[in-house]
């Protein structure tokens, strides 16, 4: 049976084995998907051993997405743009590195949540790996504007510079949080790691245009701190990143198996589990 796995450290909490088992059952694909704990200095060895044992592909999570990027001998354009790899495919040509996180975000917003991005003003909060992976997929939706704002303004300005001239639409802009005062947006996406330390980004009020939703890439059993402050600040709706998790998995499954699984039932089941 074809073998796949998710590799990370820690890995015990990963929902990927359950998600991919559900996809396999639903699509009638014969495959096995497990969780691999790699030592902090043993990512490449873990990948090599899995490949030698007949593994066909891997999902890669914290803290190995940059090492996975370096390990791949070919990369998709979206992985190059993200500067990180969350999906490896082993084939006769070697190791292909892909990044499905940004596509998962866009699909959750547009397909699951009914949030249009085309022609909209998008605010992306954060300038780390999570934000970077989202930029090209967001620009590909042809928004009216994409503003990248970060606690450390220089990092957002640098990211906007990296992605300048990547589309024929509007150029991304970068700034600090304070410079957002007086602006409003149609969609606000939190890609900062603030929720991990039970914090919300320190944003000026009034960022939400009428009807604008807030989206947090993080998720938990209830509102994240960002979602809670977004409600107070007038967001018309709030969503967490559980749908993004399921959609990035579906994109990986599609790359490996050539079949796009249905995500709604899997997402609903996960939602019940974390409630
Ligand atoms: P990831 O891979 O999850 O993006 P990262 O590359 O370490 O992680 O980036 C973390 C991001 O979260 C950064 O944009 C960071 O802002 P700084 O560049 O100013 O450090 C942001 N971040 C972390 N904690 C935050 C907080 N409490 N408020 C606002 N932004 C925060």
XYZ file of C-alpha atoms and ligand atoms in Angstrom:
306
model
C 0.000 0.000 0.000
C 1.301 3.512 -0.820
C 2.720 5.204 2.261
C 2.532 8.873 3.227
C 3.199 10.679 6.504
C 3.439 14.022 8.236
C 6.828 14.819 9.757
C 7.412 17.405 12.476
C 8.519 17.942 16.066
C 6.283 17.760 18.035
C 3.897 15.633 15.988
C 1.624 13.753 18.405
C -1.070 16.465 18.195
C -1.201 16.433 14.380
C -4.636 16.111 12.798
C -3.158 15.233 9.395
C -3.345 11.408 9.805
C -7.074 11.593 10.590
C -7.712 14.052 7.737
C -5.873 11.979 5.131
C -7.438 8.704 6.353
C -10.842 10.323 5.829
C -9.845 11.564 2.356
C -8.570 8.103 1.403
C -11.769 6.398 2.565
C -13.949 8.923 0.773
C -12.085 8.716 -2.558
C -11.469 4.939 -2.410
C -7.690 5.441 -2.542
C -5.577 2.677 -1.019
C -2.983 4.418 1.123
C -1.505 4.501 4.585
C -0.734 7.819 6.331
C 1.222 8.041 9.579
C 2.890 10.609 11.851
C 6.698 10.768 12.045
C 8.570 12.466 14.856
C 11.944 13.698 13.565
C 14.684 14.744 15.986
C 15.520 18.469 15.719
C 18.756 17.664 13.862
C 17.427 14.620 12.028
C 14.948 15.864 9.415
C 16.906 14.817 6.304
C 17.684 11.372 7.776
C 14.030 10.819 8.685
C 12.921 11.752 5.162
C 15.568 9.516 3.570
C 14.602 6.535 5.741
C 10.912 6.972 4.926
C 11.660 7.235 1.230
C 13.895 4.147 1.296
C 11.107 2.242 3.053
C 8.821 2.995 0.101
C 7.259 6.290 1.170
C 5.598 8.243 -1.674
C 5.244 11.659 -0.071
C 5.320 13.695 3.122
C 3.619 16.623 4.714
C 6.090 18.770 6.617
C 5.247 20.866 9.639
C 6.984 22.909 12.341
C 9.963 23.318 12.539
C 11.063 21.732 9.250
C 9.423 23.707 6.410
C 12.629 25.582 5.548
C 14.717 22.395 5.631
C 12.151 20.729 3.380
C 12.532 23.641 0.953
C 16.306 23.075 0.889
C 15.963 19.291 0.571
C 13.693 19.364 -2.479
C 15.513 19.167 -5.781
C 12.560 20.683 -7.685
C 10.028 23.149 -6.330
C 6.672 24.454 -7.535
C 6.379 28.212 -8.184
C 4.154 28.594 -5.117
C 6.779 26.864 -2.958
C 9.470 29.147 -4.369
C 7.304 32.164 -3.564
C 6.541 30.941 -0.050
C 10.208 30.185 0.635
C 9.009 27.097 2.504
C 7.733 23.606 1.672
C 4.895 21.754 3.432
C 4.490 18.914 0.910
C 7.085 16.565 -0.565
C 6.417 14.203 -3.465
C 8.883 11.410 -4.202
C 9.029 10.242 -7.807
C 11.485 8.869 -10.351
C 13.008 12.324 -10.819
C 13.744 12.908 -7.133
C 12.003 15.081 -4.549
C 9.428 17.700 -5.546
C 8.685 20.397 -2.943
C 5.317 22.164 -2.928
C 3.538 24.549 -0.583
C -0.227 24.130 -0.282
C -0.818 26.445 2.695
C -1.674 29.594 0.725
C -3.933 27.720 -1.679
C -5.661 26.178 1.351
C -6.251 29.628 2.832
C -7.699 31.005 -0.400
C -9.933 27.986 -0.926
C -11.267 28.128 2.637
C -12.067 31.830 2.267
C -13.590 31.758 -1.202
C -15.119 28.280 -1.331
C -16.074 27.361 2.241
C -16.759 30.780 3.740
C -18.010 32.594 0.659
C -15.582 35.480 1.105
C -14.735 36.967 -2.283
C -11.182 38.262 -2.701
C -11.264 39.563 -6.261
C -11.565 43.343 -6.292
C -11.405 43.508 -2.478
C -9.021 45.364 -0.199
C -7.154 42.732 1.812
C -5.172 43.347 5.005
C -2.655 40.605 5.821
C -1.224 40.785 9.353
C 2.248 39.355 9.972
C 5.459 38.996 8.011
C 6.728 35.546 9.036
C 6.529 32.292 7.140
C 2.740 32.001 7.407
C 2.191 35.454 5.900
C 4.765 34.943 3.175
C 3.115 31.729 1.994
C -0.215 33.514 1.588
C 0.935 36.459 -0.533
C 1.184 34.951 -4.015
C -2.077 32.966 -3.739
C -3.851 36.124 -2.486
C -2.413 38.261 -5.293
C -3.527 35.624 -7.804
C -7.133 36.390 -6.804
C -6.679 39.954 -8.153
C -7.605 41.928 -5.059
C -8.048 45.706 -5.316
C -5.252 46.091 -2.751
C -3.062 43.912 -0.550
C -1.547 45.593 2.502
C 0.914 43.574 4.593
C 1.199 44.986 8.123
C 3.526 43.731 10.820
C 4.509 44.629 14.392
C 8.033 45.078 13.014
C 7.257 47.314 10.031
C 10.551 46.721 8.215
C 9.747 43.030 7.712
C 6.397 43.861 6.089
C 8.029 46.450 3.830
C 10.620 43.878 2.790
C 7.955 41.263 2.006
C 6.026 43.776 -0.116
C 9.261 44.539 -1.979
C 9.919 40.830 -2.625
C 6.449 40.432 -4.151
C 6.470 43.663 -6.169
C 5.893 43.132 -9.901
C 4.716 39.540 -9.358
C 1.288 40.281 -10.798
C -0.089 42.826 -13.217
C -2.576 43.933 -10.552
C -1.954 46.352 -7.701
C 1.394 46.144 -5.931
C 1.439 44.889 -2.335
C 2.245 47.532 0.266
C 4.014 46.993 3.592
C 3.718 48.965 6.838
C 3.587 48.837 10.638
C 0.333 48.512 12.607
C 0.156 52.202 13.589
C 0.148 53.319 9.943
C -3.115 51.430 9.394
C -5.039 54.085 11.350
C -7.678 55.684 9.131
C -7.713 52.810 6.588
C -10.393 50.181 6.232
C -10.420 46.787 4.526
C -12.880 44.250 3.107
C -11.034 41.226 4.553
C -8.540 41.081 7.443
C -6.351 37.956 7.736
C -4.224 37.264 10.802
C -1.011 35.421 9.910
C 0.876 36.500 13.025
C 1.834 34.019 15.721
C 0.238 36.275 18.382
C -2.527 33.775 19.213
C 0.124 31.231 20.239
C 0.989 33.489 23.173
C -2.700 34.256 23.857
C -2.358 37.756 22.405
C -3.982 39.713 19.616
C -2.002 42.057 17.363
C -2.173 45.620 18.698
C -4.186 47.224 15.907
C -5.814 50.629 15.555
C -9.650 50.575 15.640
C -11.851 50.992 12.594
C -10.103 48.597 10.202
C -13.259 46.735 9.172
C -15.293 48.082 6.270
C -19.021 47.319 6.360
C -19.520 43.560 6.009
C -15.799 42.759 6.327
C -14.855 39.421 7.920
C -11.815 38.599 10.063
C -9.882 35.375 9.483
C -7.309 33.874 11.852
C -4.946 31.226 10.460
C -4.766 29.802 14.001
C -7.589 27.759 15.489
C -8.749 26.490 18.841
C -11.832 25.354 20.708
C -13.319 28.851 20.803
C -12.486 32.321 19.505
C -8.773 33.080 19.282
C -7.707 36.406 20.865
C -7.616 37.946 17.382
C -11.157 36.787 16.630
C -12.417 38.173 19.934
C -10.887 41.617 19.335
C -12.064 41.581 15.717
C -15.662 41.137 16.899
C -15.246 44.120 19.232
C -13.731 46.154 16.409
C -16.723 45.588 14.151
C -15.830 42.582 11.997
C -19.020 41.308 10.368
C -17.944 37.670 10.767
C -14.995 35.801 12.212
C -13.405 32.494 11.239
C -10.474 30.441 12.449
C -7.944 28.454 10.423
C -9.351 24.937 10.829
C -10.736 25.099 7.301
C -7.328 26.175 5.993
C -5.795 23.125 7.693
C -8.226 20.793 5.940
C -7.914 22.582 2.590
C -4.113 22.543 2.551
C -4.344 18.804 3.244
C -6.763 18.418 0.322
C -4.311 20.253 -1.955
C -1.522 17.878 -0.880
C -3.789 14.870 -1.467
C -4.571 16.228 -4.941
C -0.852 16.587 -5.726
C -0.100 13.033 -4.583
C -3.156 11.177 -5.856
C -4.574 13.313 -8.673
C -7.972 13.447 -6.934
C -9.435 16.381 -5.003
C -11.294 15.136 -1.922
C -14.479 16.739 -0.614
C -13.630 18.642 2.553
C -16.963 19.661 4.114
C -17.668 16.460 6.068
C -14.051 16.153 7.232
C -14.047 19.759 8.425
C -17.358 19.299 10.245
C -16.036 16.201 12.014
C -12.829 17.983 13.101
C -14.896 20.916 14.341
C -16.921 18.582 16.544
C -13.734 17.005 17.876
C -12.092 20.261 18.982
C -15.284 21.827 20.386
P 5.238 31.860 11.327
O 6.044 30.871 10.574
O 4.109 31.281 12.139
O 4.774 32.981 10.462
P 7.370 33.497 12.342
O 8.056 33.398 11.029
O 8.161 33.370 13.593
O 6.212 32.437 12.461
O 6.601 34.903 12.368
C 5.836 35.287 13.462
C 4.995 36.498 13.067
O 4.060 36.758 14.112
C 5.789 37.776 12.871
O 5.142 38.557 11.897
C 5.693 38.411 14.256
O 5.880 39.815 14.269
P 7.384 40.433 14.377
O 7.980 40.271 13.019
O 7.181 41.842 14.773
O 8.084 39.601 15.435
C 4.264 38.086 14.581
N 3.925 38.131 16.010
C 4.283 37.250 16.977
N 3.745 37.605 18.165
C 3.039 38.738 17.946
C 2.253 39.601 18.777
N 2.075 39.350 20.084
N 1.655 40.678 18.201
C 1.819 40.921 16.893
N 2.550 40.160 16.060
C 3.157 39.079 16.574
